[in-house]
XYZ file of C-alpha atoms in Angstrom:
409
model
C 14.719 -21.536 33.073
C 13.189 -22.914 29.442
C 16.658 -25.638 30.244
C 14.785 -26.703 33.663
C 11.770 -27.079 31.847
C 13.012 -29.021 29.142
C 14.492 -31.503 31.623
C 11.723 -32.053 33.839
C 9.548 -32.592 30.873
C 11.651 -35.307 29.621
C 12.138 -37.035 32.974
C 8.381 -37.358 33.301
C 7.846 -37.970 29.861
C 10.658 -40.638 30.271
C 9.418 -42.093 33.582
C 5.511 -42.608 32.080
C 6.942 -44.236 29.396
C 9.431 -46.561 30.721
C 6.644 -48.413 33.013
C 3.852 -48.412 30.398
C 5.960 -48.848 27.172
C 9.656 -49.540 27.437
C 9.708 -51.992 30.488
C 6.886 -54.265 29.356
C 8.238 -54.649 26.280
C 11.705 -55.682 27.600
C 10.184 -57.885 30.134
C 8.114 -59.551 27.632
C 10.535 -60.252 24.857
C 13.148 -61.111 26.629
C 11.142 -63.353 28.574
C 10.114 -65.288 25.154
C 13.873 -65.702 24.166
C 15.379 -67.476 27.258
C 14.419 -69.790 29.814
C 13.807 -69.845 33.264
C 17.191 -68.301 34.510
C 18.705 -68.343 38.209
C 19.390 -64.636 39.230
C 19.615 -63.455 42.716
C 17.186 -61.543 43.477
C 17.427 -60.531 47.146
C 20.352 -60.782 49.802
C 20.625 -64.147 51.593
C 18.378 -65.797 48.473
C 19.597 -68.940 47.878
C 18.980 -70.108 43.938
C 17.848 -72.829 43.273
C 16.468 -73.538 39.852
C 13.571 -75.467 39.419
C 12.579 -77.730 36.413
C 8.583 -78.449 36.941
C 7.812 -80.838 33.820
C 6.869 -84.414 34.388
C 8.504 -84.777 37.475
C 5.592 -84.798 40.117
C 4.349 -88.016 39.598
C 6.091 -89.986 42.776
C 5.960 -86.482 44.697
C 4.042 -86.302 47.875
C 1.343 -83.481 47.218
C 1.040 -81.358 50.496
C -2.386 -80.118 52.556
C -3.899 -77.579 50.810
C -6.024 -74.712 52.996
C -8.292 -72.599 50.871
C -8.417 -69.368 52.667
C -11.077 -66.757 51.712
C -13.256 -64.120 53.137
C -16.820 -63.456 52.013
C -19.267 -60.434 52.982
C -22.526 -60.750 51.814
C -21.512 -62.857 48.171
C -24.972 -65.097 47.681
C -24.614 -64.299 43.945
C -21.520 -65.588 43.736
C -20.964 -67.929 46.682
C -23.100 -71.352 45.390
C -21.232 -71.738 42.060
C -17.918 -70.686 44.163
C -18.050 -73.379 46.333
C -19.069 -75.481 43.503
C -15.689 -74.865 42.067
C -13.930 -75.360 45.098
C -15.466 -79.215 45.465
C -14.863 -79.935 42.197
C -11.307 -80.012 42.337
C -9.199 -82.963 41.089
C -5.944 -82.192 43.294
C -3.962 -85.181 44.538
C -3.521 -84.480 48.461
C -5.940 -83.207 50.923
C -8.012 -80.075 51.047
C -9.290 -78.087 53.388
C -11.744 -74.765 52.995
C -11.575 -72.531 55.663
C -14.302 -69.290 54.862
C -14.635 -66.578 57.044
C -18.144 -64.609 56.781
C -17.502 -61.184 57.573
C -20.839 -60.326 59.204
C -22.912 -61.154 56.430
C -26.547 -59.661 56.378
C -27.743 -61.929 53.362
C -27.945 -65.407 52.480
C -24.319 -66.364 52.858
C -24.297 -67.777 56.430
C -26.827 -69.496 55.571
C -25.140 -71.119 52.703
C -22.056 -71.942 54.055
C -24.151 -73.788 57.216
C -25.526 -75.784 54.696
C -22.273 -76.546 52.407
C -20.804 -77.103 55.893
C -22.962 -80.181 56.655
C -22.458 -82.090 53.073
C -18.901 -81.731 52.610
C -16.800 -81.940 56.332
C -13.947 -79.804 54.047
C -15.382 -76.701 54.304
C -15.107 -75.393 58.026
C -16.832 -71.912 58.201
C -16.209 -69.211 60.371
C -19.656 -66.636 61.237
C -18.266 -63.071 62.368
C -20.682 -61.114 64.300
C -18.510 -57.934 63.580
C -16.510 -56.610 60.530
C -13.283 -57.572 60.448
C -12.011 -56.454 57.274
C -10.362 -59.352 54.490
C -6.979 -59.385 55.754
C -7.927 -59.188 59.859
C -10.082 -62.455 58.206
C -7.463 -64.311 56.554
C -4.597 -62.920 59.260
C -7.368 -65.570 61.695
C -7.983 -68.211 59.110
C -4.396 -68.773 58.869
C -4.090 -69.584 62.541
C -6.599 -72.399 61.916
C -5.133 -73.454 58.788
C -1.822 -74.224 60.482
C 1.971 -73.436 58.902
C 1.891 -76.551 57.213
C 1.352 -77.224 53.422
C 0.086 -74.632 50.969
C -2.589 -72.164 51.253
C -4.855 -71.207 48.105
C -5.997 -67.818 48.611
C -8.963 -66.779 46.631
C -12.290 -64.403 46.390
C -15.371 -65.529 46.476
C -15.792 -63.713 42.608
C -12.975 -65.785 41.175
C -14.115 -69.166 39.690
C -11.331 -72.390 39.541
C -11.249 -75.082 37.070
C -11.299 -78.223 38.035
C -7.070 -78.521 37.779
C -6.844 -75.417 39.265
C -5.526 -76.128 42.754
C -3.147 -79.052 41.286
C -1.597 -76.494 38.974
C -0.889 -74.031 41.264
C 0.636 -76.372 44.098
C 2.426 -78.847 40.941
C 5.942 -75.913 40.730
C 6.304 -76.053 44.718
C 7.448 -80.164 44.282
C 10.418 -79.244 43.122
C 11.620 -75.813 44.571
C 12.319 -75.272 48.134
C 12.587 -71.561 47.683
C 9.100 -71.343 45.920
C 6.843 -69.772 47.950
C 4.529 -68.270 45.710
C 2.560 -69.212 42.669
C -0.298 -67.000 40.807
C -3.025 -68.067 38.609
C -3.848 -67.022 34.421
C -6.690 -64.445 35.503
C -9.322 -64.855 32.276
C -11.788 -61.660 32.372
C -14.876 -62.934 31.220
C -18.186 -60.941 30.371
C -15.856 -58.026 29.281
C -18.324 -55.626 26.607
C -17.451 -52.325 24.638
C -20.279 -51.172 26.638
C -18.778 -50.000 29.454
C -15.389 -50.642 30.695
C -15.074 -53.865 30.806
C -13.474 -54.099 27.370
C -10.151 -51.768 28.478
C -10.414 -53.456 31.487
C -9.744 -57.106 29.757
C -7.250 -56.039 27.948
C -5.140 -54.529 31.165
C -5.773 -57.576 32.504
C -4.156 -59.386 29.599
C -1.007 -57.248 29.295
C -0.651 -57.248 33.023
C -0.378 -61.211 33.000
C 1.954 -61.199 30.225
C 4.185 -58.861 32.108
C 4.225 -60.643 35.549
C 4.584 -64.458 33.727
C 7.559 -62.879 32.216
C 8.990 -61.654 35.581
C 8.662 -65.150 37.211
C 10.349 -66.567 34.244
C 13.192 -64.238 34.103
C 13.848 -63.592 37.787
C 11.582 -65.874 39.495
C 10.378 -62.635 41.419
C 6.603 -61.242 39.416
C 5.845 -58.527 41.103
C 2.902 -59.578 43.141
C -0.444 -61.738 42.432
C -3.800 -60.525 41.004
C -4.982 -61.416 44.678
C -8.548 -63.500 43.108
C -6.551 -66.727 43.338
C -3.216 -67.832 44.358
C -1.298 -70.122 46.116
C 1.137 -69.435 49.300
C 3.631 -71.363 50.942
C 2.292 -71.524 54.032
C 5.348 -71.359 56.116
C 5.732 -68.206 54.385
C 2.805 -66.653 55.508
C 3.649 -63.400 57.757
C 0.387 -61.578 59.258
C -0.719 -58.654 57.719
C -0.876 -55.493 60.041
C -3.621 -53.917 61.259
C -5.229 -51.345 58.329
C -3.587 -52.908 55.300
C -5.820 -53.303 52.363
C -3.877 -54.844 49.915
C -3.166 -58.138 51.878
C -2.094 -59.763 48.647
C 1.169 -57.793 48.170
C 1.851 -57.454 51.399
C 2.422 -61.422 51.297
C 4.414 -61.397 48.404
C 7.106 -58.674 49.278
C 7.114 -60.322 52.745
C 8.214 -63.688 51.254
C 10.460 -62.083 48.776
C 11.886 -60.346 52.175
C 12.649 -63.870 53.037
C 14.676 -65.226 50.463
C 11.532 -66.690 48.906
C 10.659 -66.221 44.348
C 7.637 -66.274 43.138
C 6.058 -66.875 39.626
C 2.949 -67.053 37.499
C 1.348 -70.433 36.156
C 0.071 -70.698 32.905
C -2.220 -73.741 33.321
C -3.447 -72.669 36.653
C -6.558 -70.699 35.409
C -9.125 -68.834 37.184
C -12.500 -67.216 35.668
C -13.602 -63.533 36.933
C -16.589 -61.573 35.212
C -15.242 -58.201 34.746
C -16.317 -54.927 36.251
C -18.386 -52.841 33.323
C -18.768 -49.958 35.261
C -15.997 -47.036 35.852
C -17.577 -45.907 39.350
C -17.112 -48.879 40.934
C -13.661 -49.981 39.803
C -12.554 -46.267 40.575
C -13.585 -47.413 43.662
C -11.655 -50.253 44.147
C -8.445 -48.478 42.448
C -8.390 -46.129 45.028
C -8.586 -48.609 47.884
C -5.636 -50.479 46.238
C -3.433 -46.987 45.735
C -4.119 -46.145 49.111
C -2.803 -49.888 49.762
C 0.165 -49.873 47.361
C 1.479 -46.527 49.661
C 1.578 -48.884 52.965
C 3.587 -51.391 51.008
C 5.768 -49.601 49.366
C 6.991 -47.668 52.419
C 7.165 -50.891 54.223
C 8.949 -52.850 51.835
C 11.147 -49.679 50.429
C 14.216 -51.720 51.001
C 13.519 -54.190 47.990
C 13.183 -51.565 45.395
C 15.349 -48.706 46.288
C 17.795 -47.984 44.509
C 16.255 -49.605 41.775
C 19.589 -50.767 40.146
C 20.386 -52.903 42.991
C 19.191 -56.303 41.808
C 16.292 -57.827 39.103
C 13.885 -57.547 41.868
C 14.662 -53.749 42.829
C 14.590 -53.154 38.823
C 11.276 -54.748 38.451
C 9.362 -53.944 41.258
C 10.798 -50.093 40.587
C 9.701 -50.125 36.690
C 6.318 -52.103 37.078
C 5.057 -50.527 40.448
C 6.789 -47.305 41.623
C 6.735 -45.742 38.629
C 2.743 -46.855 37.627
C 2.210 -45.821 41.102
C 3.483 -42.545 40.623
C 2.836 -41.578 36.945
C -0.484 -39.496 38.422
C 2.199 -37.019 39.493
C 4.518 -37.330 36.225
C 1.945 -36.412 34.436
C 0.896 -33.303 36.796
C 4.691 -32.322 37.124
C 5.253 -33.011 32.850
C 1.812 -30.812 32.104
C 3.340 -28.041 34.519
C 6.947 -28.154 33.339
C 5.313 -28.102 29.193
C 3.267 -25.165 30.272
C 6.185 -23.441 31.667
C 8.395 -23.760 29.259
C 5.755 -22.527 27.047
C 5.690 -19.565 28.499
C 9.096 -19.047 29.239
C 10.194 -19.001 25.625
C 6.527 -18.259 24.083
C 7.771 -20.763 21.077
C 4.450 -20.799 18.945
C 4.336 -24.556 18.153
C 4.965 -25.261 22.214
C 2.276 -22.767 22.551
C 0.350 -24.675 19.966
C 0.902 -28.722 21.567
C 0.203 -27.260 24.863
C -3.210 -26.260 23.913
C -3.884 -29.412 21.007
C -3.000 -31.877 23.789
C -5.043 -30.144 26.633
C -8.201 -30.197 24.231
C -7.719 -33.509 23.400
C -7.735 -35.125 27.077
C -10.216 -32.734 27.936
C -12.764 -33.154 24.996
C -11.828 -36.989 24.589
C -13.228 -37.412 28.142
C -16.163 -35.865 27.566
C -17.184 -36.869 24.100
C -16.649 -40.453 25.638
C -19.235 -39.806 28.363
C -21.954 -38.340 25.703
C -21.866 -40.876 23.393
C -21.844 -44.182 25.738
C -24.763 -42.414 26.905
C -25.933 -42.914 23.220
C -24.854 -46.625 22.831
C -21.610 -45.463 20.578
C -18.267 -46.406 22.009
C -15.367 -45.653 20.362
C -12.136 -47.712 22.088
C -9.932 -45.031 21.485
C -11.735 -42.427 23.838
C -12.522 -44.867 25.919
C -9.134 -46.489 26.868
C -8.432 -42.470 27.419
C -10.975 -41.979 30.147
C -10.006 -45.457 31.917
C -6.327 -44.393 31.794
C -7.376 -40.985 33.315
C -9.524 -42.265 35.893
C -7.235 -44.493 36.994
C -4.635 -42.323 37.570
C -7.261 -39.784 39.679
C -7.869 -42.672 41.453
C -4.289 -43.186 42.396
C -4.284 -39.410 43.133
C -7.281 -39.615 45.351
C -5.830 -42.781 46.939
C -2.436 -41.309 47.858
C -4.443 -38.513 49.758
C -6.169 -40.679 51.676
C -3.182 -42.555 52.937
C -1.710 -38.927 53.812
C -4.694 -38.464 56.219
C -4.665 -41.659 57.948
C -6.510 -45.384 56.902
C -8.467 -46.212 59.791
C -10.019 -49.297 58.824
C -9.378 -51.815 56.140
C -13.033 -53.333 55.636
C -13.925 -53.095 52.495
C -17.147 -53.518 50.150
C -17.200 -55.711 47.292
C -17.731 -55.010 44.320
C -20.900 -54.943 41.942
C -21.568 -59.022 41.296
C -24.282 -58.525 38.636
C-alpha cells in the first residue's frame, strides 16, 4: 500500500510541477534560443512561415471591426473610446459596441460618441445578453471580412495598438490570431494586485514563447486581441470564456496564433481577492466547456506541439486543485501506512504552514503589513478553490453566461 502511495504522491507532485515550473521554463528558454520555427501543429495545417519585419509598407491594410461589449462601464468607457479614436492604423476602422442593458450613463455616452465620430455604431440592448451572445451579434454586423479587434471596455490601447496587432496578418495566410503585451498597471503590495502583476508577467512570457516556437499560444488574455475575421465561429449558447473558445476553434481550422510584443494594451489591476475569485471561478467553470469541446487538440498530449502545450499550460493548471487534494491524501496515507516519523513530521510542518500562512496573511493586511511571501500563498490557494468551486458549478449545469464586471475603481 505505502508503494501506491508513494506513486500517487509523485505523479501529483510531478504534474503541479511540470505546468508551474518545468514547462514554463522550457517554453521560455527555448523560445529565447531559436527563431520562429514551422512545426505542424494540427492535422490538415498547412505551414507557412511568416517573416513580419519591414515588409508591410506596400501591403494593403484590411477593415478593422472593433468588437466589444459594455454593461454599465461609465468609469471606464470615456477614456476607452478615447483610445479607440486615437488610433494611427493605416486602413479603415469600424467600432461596433454593444450595451448590454446598461442602467448608468453608458447609453448615454455612446449616443453621444455616436454622433461625433460616424465609426462608432452602437448597439442599445433592452435585455441581458451576456458578452459572447453580444459579440456572437456584433459579428454579424461586422461582416467576415478583414480583422476584428476584440477588446473590454477596461483595457486601454496605445495609439499603435491596432496597427501592431493587424501588421503579422500581411504576411501569413494561416494567421488568424494575434494577442496584445497585457501591462497591469496600478498593481500595490496592498492587496493583490502585486501577485496578480506578476502572473500576469510570467503568463505573457509563456504564451509569446508558444507563438514563437509553434505559432500556436495557448489562447489570448481576452482584454484585447485581434481575430481573423473569416475565422470567427459563433460561440454557443452559455459559454463564458468566449475568448478561448475562438482560439481553439481557429486552431481547429488549420489556423496559428501568436503574441505581439509591440501591440500593448494598459489594464489597472484588480487589488482585491473577492472579486478576482470571482472572476476565476467564472473562467474555470468556462475552461471545463472548452476543454471538453476541444478535447481532440490536446489529448493525448504527445500528439503534436499544440497537444503538448495546450496539455502542460492548461489541463494540468486546470486540474492542479485536484493534484494537490489527491497528493495531500496520498502523503497522509502513506503516513500512516508506514507511521515513518519524519513523513509523520512533513505531513504536519506543511499542513501548518498553508494553514497558518493563510491566516497570518489575512491579520496582518488588516494591519497594513504585507509580506509577499504569504501573500503569493493565499492567491495561489484561492485560486485553485476557485477552480474547485468553478468545476462544481459546471457539474450542475451553467444556465446563463451574463456576467458582472469587475470592480473599476
Amino acid at each position: 500500500m505505502a508503494i501506491f502511495f508513494t506513486i500517487l504522491l509523485v505523479l501529483c507532485v510531478a504534474g503541479v510541477a511540470h505546468t508551474y515550473l518545468v514547462y514554463p521554463w522550457y517554453v521560455v528558454k527555448r523560445a529565447g534560443a531559436r527563431p520562429w520555427a514551422g512545426n505542424q501543429l494540427v492535422p490538415h495545417a498547412v505551414w507557412m512561415p511568416g517573416n513580419f519585419a519591414g515588409r508591410d509598407a506596400t501591403k494593403d491594410w484590411p477593415d478593422v471591426h472593433v468588437l466589444m461589449a459594455a454593461h454599465n462601464e461609465e468609469a471606464v468607457l470615456e477614456r476607452k473610446l478615447t483610445t479607440l479614436a486615437d488610433q494611427d492604423y493605416p486602413g479603415k476602422l469600424h467600432y461596433y459596441v454593444g450595451s448590454d442593458n446598461s442602467s448608468d450613463r453608458t447609453n448615454q455616452i455612446l449616443t453621444d460618441w455616436a454622433n461625433r465620430d460616424d465609426r462608432l455604431r452602437p448597439t442599445l440592448f433592452t435585455s441581458r445578453q451576456g458578452k459572447p451572445s453580444i459579440i456572437n451579434q456584433l459579428a454579424i454586423q461586422a461582416g467576415t471580412e478583414g480583422v476584428y479587434v476584440l477588446t473590454d471596455a477596461s483595457v486601454m490601447l496605445r495609439p499603435s495598438t491596432v496597427r501592431e496587432l493587424v501588421r503579422p496578418f500581411l504576411n501569413d495566410a494561416k494567421l488568424a490570431l494575434v494577442d496584445t503585451t497585457m501591462v497591469q498597471t496600478g498593481g500595490t503590495a496592498r492587496g493583490i494586485g502585486e501577485t496578480e502583476t506578476q502572473y500576469i508577467d510570467r503568463e505573457v512570457a509563456i504564451k509569446r514563447a508558444e507563438g514563437k516556437l509553434w505559432g500556436a499560444m495557448i489562447g489570448p488574455f481576452g482584454g484585447c486581441y485581434a481575430l481573423l475575421a473569416g475565422a470567427y465561429r459563433p460561440v454557443p449558447d452559455k459559454f463564458l470564456v468566449d475568448d478561448f473558445y475562438l482560439c481553439l476553434s481557429a486552431y481547429e481550422q488549420g489556423y496559428r496564433g501568436i503574441s505581439s510584443a509591440t501591440a500593448i494594451v494598459e489594464e489597472s489591476v484588480g487589488q482585491h481577492l473577492r472579486d478576482e475569485f470571482r472572476r476565476k471561478v467564472r473562467i474555470s467553470s468556462g475552461n471545463w466547456q472548452n476543454l471538453i469541446r476541444f478535447r481532440n487538440l490536446w489529448w493525448p498530449p504527445w500528439r503534436n506541439p499544440l497537444a503538448f502545450a495546450f496539455f502542460s499550460h492548461k489541463v494540468l493548471r486546470w486540474l492542479t486543485p485536484f493534484l494537490l487534494l489527491i497528493g495531500g491524501l496520498a502523503w497522509v496515507g502513506l503516513a500512516v501506512t508506514t507511521l515513518n516519523p519524519y513523513v509523520l513530521k512533513s505531513v504536519a510542518v506543511v499542513t501548518a504552514v498553508m494553514i497558518g500562512g493563510v491566516l497570518l496573511d489575512a491579520v496582518l493586511s488588516q494591519l497594513g503589513i504585507h509580506v509577499r511571501a504569504l501573500r503569493k500563498l493565499r492567491y495561489f490557494l484561492a485560486m485553485n478553490l476557485a477552480l474547485l468551486v468553478g468545476f462544481y458549478r459546471y457539474l450542475t449545469g451553467i444556465s446563463s453566461n451574463v456576467w458582472q464586471p469587475s470592480n473599476r475603481n
